[in-house]
Tab-separated table of N, CA and C in Angstrom:
chain	number	residue	atom	x	y	z
A	1002	UNK	N	87.043	-135.826	36.861
A	1002	UNK	CA	88.357	-136.097	37.406
A	1002	UNK	C	89.154	-136.860	36.341
A	1003	UNK	N	90.376	-136.546	36.211
A	1003	UNK	CA	91.263	-137.188	35.236
A	1003	UNK	C	91.420	-138.675	35.574
A	1004	UNK	N	91.499	-139.543	34.568
A	1004	UNK	CA	91.531	-140.990	34.750
A	1004	UNK	C	92.716	-141.440	35.607
A	1005	UNK	N	93.910	-140.916	35.367
A	1005	UNK	CA	95.068	-141.335	36.168
A	1005	UNK	C	94.910	-140.867	37.611
A	1006	UNK	N	94.295	-139.717	37.810
A	1006	UNK	CA	94.056	-139.217	39.161
A	1006	UNK	C	93.042	-140.121	39.875
A	1007	UNK	N	92.008	-140.564	39.169
A	1007	UNK	CA	91.033	-141.476	39.754
A	1007	UNK	C	91.711	-142.785	40.149
A	1008	UNK	N	92.571	-143.287	39.279
A	1008	UNK	CA	93.281	-144.532	39.554
A	1008	UNK	C	94.173	-144.377	40.792
A	1009	UNK	N	94.898	-143.281	40.877
A	1009	UNK	CA	95.764	-143.032	42.033
A	1009	UNK	C	94.937	-142.966	43.317
A	1010	UNK	N	93.832	-142.245	43.262
A	1010	UNK	CA	92.966	-142.095	44.436
A	1010	UNK	C	92.416	-143.459	44.861
A	1011	UNK	N	91.949	-144.254	43.921
A	1011	UNK	CA	91.408	-145.581	44.219
A	1011	UNK	C	92.482	-146.479	44.815
A	1012	UNK	N	93.675	-146.463	44.253
A	1012	UNK	CA	94.778	-147.285	44.771
A	1012	UNK	C	95.173	-146.849	46.180
A	1013	UNK	N	95.184	-145.570	46.441
A	1013	UNK	CA	95.529	-145.054	47.761
A	1013	UNK	C	94.510	-145.504	48.800
A	1014	UNK	N	93.233	-145.374	48.486
A	1014	UNK	CA	92.180	-145.799	49.412
A	1014	UNK	C	92.287	-147.302	49.668
A	1015	UNK	N	92.522	-148.078	48.617
A	1015	UNK	CA	92.655	-149.528	48.765
A	1015	UNK	C	93.849	-149.872	49.660
A	1016	UNK	N	94.979	-149.224	49.444
A	1016	UNK	CA	96.179	-149.499	50.244
A	1016	UNK	C	95.938	-149.166	51.712
A	1017	UNK	N	95.281	-148.051	51.978
A	1017	UNK	CA	94.983	-147.685	53.362
A	1017	UNK	C	94.059	-148.702	54.015
A	1018	UNK	N	93.098	-149.210	53.275
A	1018	UNK	CA	92.191	-150.200	53.854
A	1018	UNK	C	92.937	-151.490	54.177
A	1019	UNK	N	93.923	-151.868	53.360
A	1019	UNK	CA	94.718	-153.055	53.651
A	1019	UNK	C	95.545	-152.874	54.916
A	1020	UNK	N	96.002	-151.691	55.164
A	1020	UNK	CA	96.816	-151.418	56.343
A	1020	UNK	C	95.988	-151.230	57.599
A	1021	UNK	N	94.686	-151.285	57.477
A	1021	UNK	CA	93.854	-151.093	58.651
A	1021	UNK	C	93.526	-149.644	58.883
A	1022	UNK	N	93.891	-148.775	57.959
A	1022	UNK	CA	93.631	-147.364	58.116
A	1022	UNK	C	92.157	-147.027	58.122
A	1023	UNK	N	91.339	-147.905	57.576
A	1023	UNK	CA	89.903	-147.639	57.528
A	1023	UNK	C	89.161	-148.234	58.718
A	1024	UNK	N	89.815	-149.074	59.505
A	1024	UNK	CA	89.170	-149.653	60.680
A	1024	UNK	C	88.968	-148.558	61.722
A	1025	UNK	N	87.825	-148.619	62.384
A	1025	UNK	CA	87.507	-147.606	63.391
A	1025	UNK	C	87.717	-148.169	64.791
A	1026	UNK	N	88.330	-147.380	65.680
A	1026	UNK	CA	88.421	-147.814	67.073
A	1026	UNK	C	87.017	-147.859	67.681
A	1027	UNK	N	86.705	-148.967	68.351
A	1027	UNK	CA	85.395	-149.080	69.001
A	1027	UNK	C	85.530	-149.325	70.502
A	1028	UNK	N	86.765	-149.423	70.990
A	1028	UNK	CA	86.977	-149.603	72.419
A	1028	UNK	C	88.445	-149.522	72.768
A	1029	UNK	N	88.717	-149.273	74.043
A	1029	UNK	CA	90.083	-149.071	74.509
A	1029	UNK	C	90.174	-149.498	75.970
A	1030	UNK	N	91.215	-150.239	76.287
A	1030	UNK	CA	91.513	-150.570	77.685
A	1030	UNK	C	92.911	-150.041	77.969
A	1031	UNK	N	93.012	-148.981	78.781
A	1031	UNK	CA	94.335	-148.397	79.051
A	1031	UNK	C	95.119	-149.193	80.095
A	1032	UNK	N	96.420	-149.327	79.849
A	1032	UNK	CA	97.337	-149.962	80.800
A	1032	UNK	C	98.587	-149.102	80.913
A	1033	UNK	N	99.080	-148.909	82.144
A	1033	UNK	CA	100.392	-148.313	82.359
A	1033	UNK	C	101.244	-149.205	83.265
A	1034	UNK	N	100.708	-150.402	83.539
A	1034	UNK	CA	101.424	-151.437	84.286
A	1034	UNK	C	100.674	-152.750	84.067
A	1035	UNK	N	101.296	-153.841	84.469
A	1035	UNK	CA	100.622	-155.135	84.367
A	1035	UNK	C	99.356	-155.099	85.212
A	1036	UNK	N	98.335	-155.788	84.751
A	1036	UNK	CA	97.084	-155.815	85.488
A	1036	UNK	C	95.919	-156.132	84.579
A	1037	UNK	N	94.717	-155.854	85.072
A	1037	UNK	CA	93.494	-156.194	84.356
A	1037	UNK	C	92.641	-154.966	84.103
A	1038	UNK	N	91.838	-155.053	83.048
A	1038	UNK	CA	90.892	-153.992	82.730
A	1038	UNK	C	89.812	-154.538	81.823
A	1039	UNK	N	88.794	-153.730	81.587
A	1039	UNK	CA	87.732	-154.178	80.703
A	1039	UNK	C	87.058	-152.997	80.035
A	1040	UNK	N	86.378	-153.310	78.936
A	1040	UNK	CA	85.626	-152.298	78.190
A	1040	UNK	C	84.423	-152.982	77.567
A	1041	UNK	N	83.360	-152.224	77.397
A	1041	UNK	CA	82.194	-152.714	76.677
A	1041	UNK	C	82.181	-152.046	75.317
A	1042	UNK	N	82.018	-152.866	74.279
A	1042	UNK	CA	82.010	-152.352	72.912
A	1042	UNK	C	80.713	-152.767	72.231
A	1043	UNK	N	80.393	-152.091	71.147
A	1043	UNK	CA	79.247	-152.454	70.326
A	1043	UNK	C	79.791	-152.940	68.989
A	1044	UNK	N	79.786	-154.251	68.775
A	1044	UNK	CA	80.371	-154.856	67.584
A	1044	UNK	C	79.336	-154.934	66.466
A	1045	UNK	N	79.790	-154.648	65.255
A	1045	UNK	CA	78.929	-154.751	64.071
A	1045	UNK	C	78.926	-156.194	63.578
A	1046	UNK	N	77.785	-156.660	63.138
A	1046	UNK	CA	77.645	-158.034	62.641
A	1046	UNK	C	78.524	-158.251	61.411
A	1047	UNK	N	79.208	-159.386	61.379
A	1047	UNK	CA	79.963	-159.775	60.198
A	1047	UNK	C	81.350	-159.181	60.057
A	1048	UNK	N	81.702	-158.167	60.831
A	1048	UNK	CA	83.033	-157.554	60.738
A	1048	UNK	C	83.951	-158.166	61.791
A	1049	UNK	N	85.153	-158.562	61.365
A	1049	UNK	CA	86.064	-159.133	62.343
A	1049	UNK	C	86.540	-158.061	63.303
A	1050	UNK	N	86.832	-158.492	64.507
A	1050	UNK	CA	87.327	-157.607	65.546
A	1050	UNK	C	88.835	-157.739	65.575
A	1051	UNK	N	89.555	-156.617	65.366
A	1051	UNK	CA	91.015	-156.610	65.362
A	1051	UNK	C	91.511	-155.944	66.651
A	1052	UNK	N	92.618	-156.447	67.145
A	1052	UNK	CA	93.209	-155.935	68.379
A	1052	UNK	C	94.523	-155.224	68.061
A	1053	UNK	N	94.627	-154.006	68.520
A	1053	UNK	CA	95.802	-153.161	68.338
A	1053	UNK	C	96.409	-152.864	69.699
A	1054	UNK	N	97.661	-152.452	69.696
A	1054	UNK	CA	98.301	-151.970	70.907
A	1054	UNK	C	98.845	-150.571	70.658
A	1055	UNK	N	98.754	-149.731	71.657
A	1055	UNK	CA	99.459	-148.437	71.682
A	1055	UNK	C	100.525	-148.606	72.747
A	1056	UNK	N	101.755	-148.792	72.309
A	1056	UNK	CA	102.831	-149.210	73.196
A	1056	UNK	C	103.890	-148.129	73.322
A	1057	UNK	N	104.361	-147.917	74.533
A	1057	UNK	CA	105.508	-147.050	74.795
A	1057	UNK	C	106.238	-147.642	75.985
A	1058	UNK	N	107.391	-148.286	75.715
A	1058	UNK	CA	108.111	-148.997	76.761
A	1058	UNK	C	109.620	-148.876	76.539
A	1059	UNK	N	110.362	-148.838	77.645
A	1059	UNK	CA	111.825	-148.903	77.646
A	1059	UNK	C	112.214	-150.097	78.511
A	1060	UNK	N	113.228	-150.856	78.052
A	1060	UNK	CA	113.650	-152.022	78.810
A	1060	UNK	C	115.093	-152.368	78.464
A	1061	UNK	N	115.698	-153.183	79.330
A	1061	UNK	CA	117.050	-153.672	79.097
A	1061	UNK	C	116.994	-155.179	78.886
A	1062	UNK	N	117.823	-155.670	77.968
A	1062	UNK	CA	117.850	-157.110	77.712
A	1062	UNK	C	116.587	-157.569	77.015
A	1063	UNK	N	116.031	-158.650	77.516
A	1063	UNK	CA	114.830	-159.214	76.925
A	1063	UNK	C	113.602	-158.862	77.760
A	1064	UNK	N	112.481	-158.870	77.085
A	1064	UNK	CA	111.215	-158.607	77.745
A	1064	UNK	C	110.132	-159.275	76.927
A	1065	UNK	N	109.097	-159.743	77.581
A	1065	UNK	CA	107.945	-160.316	76.882
A	1065	UNK	C	106.673	-159.774	77.523
A	1066	UNK	N	105.634	-159.668	76.709
A	1066	UNK	CA	104.343	-159.205	77.219
A	1066	UNK	C	103.236	-159.874	76.424
A	1067	UNK	N	102.079	-159.992	77.061
A	1067	UNK	CA	100.927	-160.544	76.365
A	1067	UNK	C	99.646	-160.048	77.009
A	1068	UNK	N	98.625	-159.981	76.174
A	1068	UNK	CA	97.274	-159.694	76.649
A	1068	UNK	C	96.493	-161.007	76.631
A	1069	UNK	N	95.954	-161.412	77.769
A	1069	UNK	CA	95.030	-162.539	77.824
A	1069	UNK	C	93.627	-161.936	77.777
A	1070	UNK	N	92.869	-162.284	76.747
A	1070	UNK	CA	91.602	-161.615	76.472
A	1070	UNK	C	90.450	-162.602	76.545
A	1071	UNK	N	89.400	-162.198	77.233
A	1071	UNK	CA	88.149	-162.954	77.291
A	1071	UNK	C	87.052	-162.048	76.742
A	1072	UNK	N	86.228	-162.605	75.858
A	1072	UNK	CA	85.109	-161.868	75.281
A	1072	UNK	C	83.825	-162.466	75.842
A	1073	UNK	N	82.983	-161.595	76.405
A	1073	UNK	CA	81.709	-162.041	76.964
A	1073	UNK	C	80.554	-161.337	76.269
A	1074	UNK	N	79.450	-162.064	76.159
A	1074	UNK	CA	78.216	-161.479	75.647
A	1074	UNK	C	77.091	-161.955	76.558
A	1075	UNK	N	76.312	-161.004	77.051
A	1075	UNK	CA	75.211	-161.306	77.972
A	1075	UNK	C	75.696	-162.132	79.167
A	1076	UNK	N	76.898	-161.817	79.677
A	1076	UNK	CA	77.425	-162.478	80.858
A	1076	UNK	C	78.050	-163.840	80.624
A	1077	UNK	N	78.063	-164.333	79.374
A	1077	UNK	CA	78.657	-165.638	79.071
A	1077	UNK	C	79.916	-165.468	78.235
A	1078	UNK	N	80.948	-166.250	78.550
A	1078	UNK	CA	82.172	-166.217	77.749
A	1078	UNK	C	81.887	-166.823	76.385
A	1079	UNK	N	82.219	-166.065	75.323
A	1079	UNK	CA	81.993	-166.540	73.956
A	1079	UNK	C	83.300	-166.728	73.183
A	1080	UNK	N	84.398	-166.213	73.712
A	1080	UNK	CA	85.691	-166.375	73.049
A	1080	UNK	C	86.808	-166.019	74.020
A	1081	UNK	N	87.990	-166.560	73.738
A	1081	UNK	CA	89.194	-166.154	74.466
A	1081	UNK	C	90.363	-166.249	73.501
A	1082	UNK	N	91.330	-165.372	73.692
A	1082	UNK	CA	92.512	-165.373	72.843
A	1082	UNK	C	93.657	-164.675	73.555
A	1083	UNK	N	94.858	-164.892	73.043
A	1083	UNK	CA	96.051	-164.247	73.574
A	1083	UNK	C	96.685	-163.441	72.451
A	1084	UNK	N	97.006	-162.183	72.746
A	1084	UNK	CA	97.632	-161.292	71.772
A	1084	UNK	C	98.965	-160.809	72.343
A	1085	UNK	N	99.948	-160.667	71.443
A	1085	UNK	CA	101.298	-160.289	71.860
A	1085	UNK	C	101.647	-158.922	71.269
A	1086	UNK	N	101.882	-157.917	72.109
A	1086	UNK	CA	102.133	-156.563	71.598
A	1086	UNK	C	103.410	-156.413	70.775
A	1087	UNK	N	104.335	-157.377	70.857
A	1087	UNK	CA	105.539	-157.303	70.037
A	1087	UNK	C	105.392	-158.097	68.736
A	1088	UNK	N	104.238	-158.705	68.524
A	1088	UNK	CA	103.966	-159.449	67.284
A	1088	UNK	C	102.869	-158.716	66.514
A	1089	UNK	N	103.298	-157.835	65.625
A	1089	UNK	CA	102.368	-156.998	64.875
A	1089	UNK	C	102.563	-157.210	63.381
A	1090	UNK	N	101.502	-156.956	62.622
A	1090	UNK	CA	101.633	-157.032	61.165
A	1090	UNK	C	101.461	-155.671	60.502
A	1091	UNK	N	101.012	-154.680	61.254
A	1091	UNK	CA	100.949	-153.293	60.800
A	1091	UNK	C	101.431	-152.428	61.950
A	1092	UNK	N	102.346	-151.489	61.666
A	1092	UNK	CA	102.869	-150.589	62.697
A	1092	UNK	C	102.819	-149.165	62.164
A	1093	UNK	N	102.355	-148.249	63.010
A	1093	UNK	CA	102.304	-146.831	62.647
A	1093	UNK	C	102.955	-146.015	63.760
A	1094	UNK	N	103.420	-144.828	63.399
A	1094	UNK	CA	104.023	-143.892	64.363
A	1094	UNK	C	105.090	-144.590	65.210
A	1095	UNK	N	106.024	-145.229	64.540
A	1095	UNK	CA	106.964	-146.116	65.203
A	1095	UNK	C	108.276	-145.437	65.571
A	1096	UNK	N	108.724	-145.699	66.806
A	1096	UNK	CA	110.068	-145.354	67.258
A	1096	UNK	C	110.660	-146.630	67.836
A	1097	UNK	N	111.795	-147.045	67.277
A	1097	UNK	CA	112.447	-148.265	67.749
A	1097	UNK	C	113.936	-147.976	67.856
A	1098	UNK	N	114.444	-148.012	69.091
A	1098	UNK	CA	115.868	-147.772	69.291
A	1098	UNK	C	116.453	-148.874	70.169
A	1099	UNK	N	117.713	-149.176	69.909
A	1099	UNK	CA	118.458	-150.137	70.724
A	1099	UNK	C	119.902	-149.662	70.793
A	1100	UNK	N	120.447	-149.575	71.998
A	1100	UNK	CA	121.821	-149.151	72.199
A	1100	UNK	C	122.347	-149.819	73.462
A	1101	UNK	N	123.416	-150.588	73.304
A	1101	UNK	CA	124.025	-151.277	74.444
A	1101	UNK	C	123.013	-152.067	75.266
A	1102	UNK	N	122.173	-152.829	74.589
A	1102	UNK	CA	121.191	-153.698	75.229
A	1102	UNK	C	120.064	-152.943	75.936
A	1103	UNK	N	119.960	-151.634	75.679
A	1103	UNK	CA	118.839	-150.837	76.180
A	1103	UNK	C	117.930	-150.544	74.993
A	1104	UNK	N	116.628	-150.766	75.176
A	1104	UNK	CA	115.690	-150.689	74.069
A	1104	UNK	C	114.517	-149.762	74.377
A	1105	UNK	N	113.983	-149.183	73.319
A	1105	UNK	CA	112.741	-148.419	73.413
A	1105	UNK	C	111.858	-148.827	72.245
A	1106	UNK	N	110.597	-149.090	72.538
A	1106	UNK	CA	109.594	-149.393	71.520
A	1106	UNK	C	108.403	-148.482	71.777
A	1107	UNK	N	108.051	-147.741	70.757
A	1107	UNK	CA	106.885	-146.863	70.845
A	1107	UNK	C	106.177	-146.932	69.495
A	1108	UNK	N	104.942	-147.406	69.497
A	1108	UNK	CA	104.204	-147.506	68.242
A	1108	UNK	C	102.743	-147.841	68.493
A	1109	UNK	N	101.975	-147.691	67.433
A	1109	UNK	CA	100.617	-148.223	67.368
A	1109	UNK	C	100.715	-149.407	66.424
A	1110	UNK	N	100.337	-150.582	66.892
A	1110	UNK	CA	100.504	-151.767	66.069
A	1110	UNK	C	99.291	-152.676	66.086
A	1111	UNK	N	98.970	-153.209	64.911
A	1111	UNK	CA	97.898	-154.196	64.823
A	1111	UNK	C	98.515	-155.555	65.126
A	1112	UNK	N	98.065	-156.150	66.216
A	1112	UNK	CA	98.631	-157.430	66.627
A	1112	UNK	C	98.117	-158.554	65.734
A	1113	UNK	N	98.901	-159.609	65.670
A	1113	UNK	CA	98.568	-160.755	64.820
A	1113	UNK	C	97.557	-161.661	65.512
A	1114	UNK	N	96.459	-161.080	65.926
A	1114	UNK	CA	95.363	-161.844	66.514
A	1114	UNK	C	94.076	-161.107	66.166
A	1115	UNK	N	93.034	-161.872	65.981
A	1115	UNK	CA	91.753	-161.261	65.637
A	1115	UNK	C	90.641	-162.215	66.017
A	1116	UNK	N	89.469	-161.669	66.077
A	1116	UNK	CA	88.284	-162.459	66.364
A	1116	UNK	C	87.353	-162.331	65.173
A	1117	UNK	N	87.305	-163.375	64.309
A	1117	UNK	CA	86.342	-163.302	63.218
A	1117	UNK	C	84.963	-163.237	63.866
A	1118	UNK	N	84.276	-162.156	63.645
A	1118	UNK	CA	83.138	-161.857	64.494
A	1118	UNK	C	81.793	-162.187	63.880
A	1119	UNK	N	81.273	-163.371	64.181
A	1119	UNK	CA	79.868	-163.575	63.904
A	1119	UNK	C	79.041	-162.939	65.023
A	1120	UNK	N	79.768	-162.454	66.048
A	1120	UNK	CA	79.113	-161.815	67.181
A	1120	UNK	C	78.745	-160.383	66.825
A	1121	UNK	N	77.628	-159.929	67.342
A	1121	UNK	CA	77.265	-158.526	67.159
A	1121	UNK	C	76.575	-158.048	68.420
A	1122	UNK	N	76.516	-156.741	68.549
A	1122	UNK	CA	75.895	-156.153	69.727
A	1122	UNK	C	76.919	-155.848	70.794
A	1123	UNK	N	76.443	-155.721	72.019
A	1123	UNK	CA	77.319	-155.366	73.129
A	1123	UNK	C	78.166	-156.560	73.555
A	1124	UNK	N	79.474	-156.332	73.587
A	1124	UNK	CA	80.434	-157.333	74.044
A	1124	UNK	C	81.261	-156.721	75.158
A	1125	UNK	N	81.561	-157.503	76.162
A	1125	UNK	CA	82.488	-157.074	77.204
A	1125	UNK	C	83.833	-157.714	76.913
A	1126	UNK	N	84.849	-156.878	76.785
A	1126	UNK	CA	86.215	-157.341	76.557
A	1126	UNK	C	86.955	-157.222	77.885
A	1127	UNK	N	87.408	-158.349	78.401
A	1127	UNK	CA	88.200	-158.365	79.632
A	1127	UNK	C	89.620	-158.748	79.252
A	1128	UNK	N	90.570	-157.942	79.687
A	1128	UNK	CA	91.963	-158.183	79.308
A	1128	UNK	C	92.867	-158.122	80.536
A	1129	UNK	N	93.856	-158.972	80.501
A	1129	UNK	CA	94.903	-158.966	81.526
A	1129	UNK	C	96.229	-158.803	80.808
A	1130	UNK	N	96.974	-157.771	81.156
A	1130	UNK	CA	98.308	-157.559	80.603
A	1130	UNK	C	99.314	-158.234	81.520
A	1131	UNK	N	100.054	-159.195	80.942
A	1131	UNK	CA	101.110	-159.880	81.684
A	1131	UNK	C	102.449	-159.491	81.086
A	1132	UNK	N	103.414	-159.235	81.975
A	1132	UNK	CA	104.736	-158.789	81.542
A	1132	UNK	C	105.793	-159.656	82.202
A	1133	UNK	N	106.764	-160.081	81.390
A	1133	UNK	CA	107.919	-160.804	81.903
A	1133	UNK	C	109.138	-159.913	81.672
A	1134	UNK	N	109.651	-159.334	82.766
A	1134	UNK	CA	110.794	-158.425	82.713
A	1134	UNK	C	111.887	-158.986	83.621
A	1135	UNK	N	112.710	-159.910	83.101
A	1135	UNK	CA	113.693	-160.578	83.956
A	1135	UNK	C	114.688	-159.632	84.612
A	1136	UNK	N	114.982	-158.489	83.992
A	1136	UNK	CA	115.950	-157.552	84.571
A	1136	UNK	C	115.325	-156.587	85.564
A	1137	UNK	N	114.012	-156.485	85.547
A	1137	UNK	CA	113.329	-155.576	86.467
A	1137	UNK	C	113.587	-154.110	86.178
A	1138	UNK	N	114.003	-153.775	84.951
A	1138	UNK	CA	114.337	-152.393	84.621
A	1138	UNK	C	113.393	-151.781	83.597
A	1139	UNK	N	112.258	-152.422	83.370
A	1139	UNK	CA	111.306	-151.933	82.387
A	1139	UNK	C	110.620	-150.657	82.886
A	1140	UNK	N	110.430	-149.718	81.960
A	1140	UNK	CA	109.662	-148.503	82.232
A	1140	UNK	C	108.513	-148.471	81.228
A	1141	UNK	N	107.313	-148.753	81.699
A	1141	UNK	CA	106.148	-148.801	80.828
A	1141	UNK	C	105.356	-147.510	80.962
A	1142	UNK	N	105.272	-146.762	79.872
A	1142	UNK	CA	104.439	-145.555	79.868
A	1142	UNK	C	103.008	-145.902	79.497
A	1143	UNK	N	102.857	-146.785	78.481
A	1143	UNK	CA	101.520	-147.249	78.149
A	1143	UNK	C	101.598	-148.509	77.305
A	1144	UNK	N	100.546	-149.307	77.448
A	1144	UNK	CA	100.383	-150.533	76.658
A	1144	UNK	C	98.873	-150.722	76.459
A	1145	UNK	N	98.250	-149.727	75.863
A	1145	UNK	CA	96.804	-149.741	75.713
A	1145	UNK	C	96.360	-150.805	74.711
A	1146	UNK	N	95.285	-151.477	75.037
A	1146	UNK	CA	94.666	-152.443	74.137
A	1146	UNK	C	93.505	-151.735	73.440
A	1147	UNK	N	93.550	-151.718	72.104
A	1147	UNK	CA	92.535	-151.009	71.317
A	1147	UNK	C	91.813	-152.016	70.430
A	1148	UNK	N	90.496	-151.968	70.459
A	1148	UNK	CA	89.689	-152.825	69.605
A	1148	UNK	C	89.210	-151.999	68.417
A	1149	UNK	N	89.380	-152.555	67.201
A	1149	UNK	CA	88.954	-151.852	65.978
A	1149	UNK	C	88.119	-152.792	65.135
A	1150	UNK	N	87.211	-152.168	64.388
A	1150	UNK	CA	86.383	-152.923	63.468
A	1150	UNK	C	86.239	-152.185	62.180
């Protein structure tokens, strides 16, 4: 392989890994409204657990949402954290529109929360999606919580 081609290929792979493109989904909790759900995942030792959202929502004015997450192992709580689907550091497949105070957000996003995982093996992820929609005009198609490692 030509040297410049090798360099390009190496840089591309590195860039994708920085964006989370190399992380594999290991669990999913689907939401189409506020509420609770859970999933059991098999976590690899030493790899941090990252939380993503698959979001598709329309709303007017302001809106806030959060996932309250509890991680259990062998029936005992080992961690808890809060993740915000509108606070992401990587976004893919994004549609963002705003017109006359009406908004649409549709994307897959890596939220700015993670669990540095010294944990390994089977973990139960329990999540509660809470939504604050002061106008009561929100239309939520999905707000799936995805765990990647």
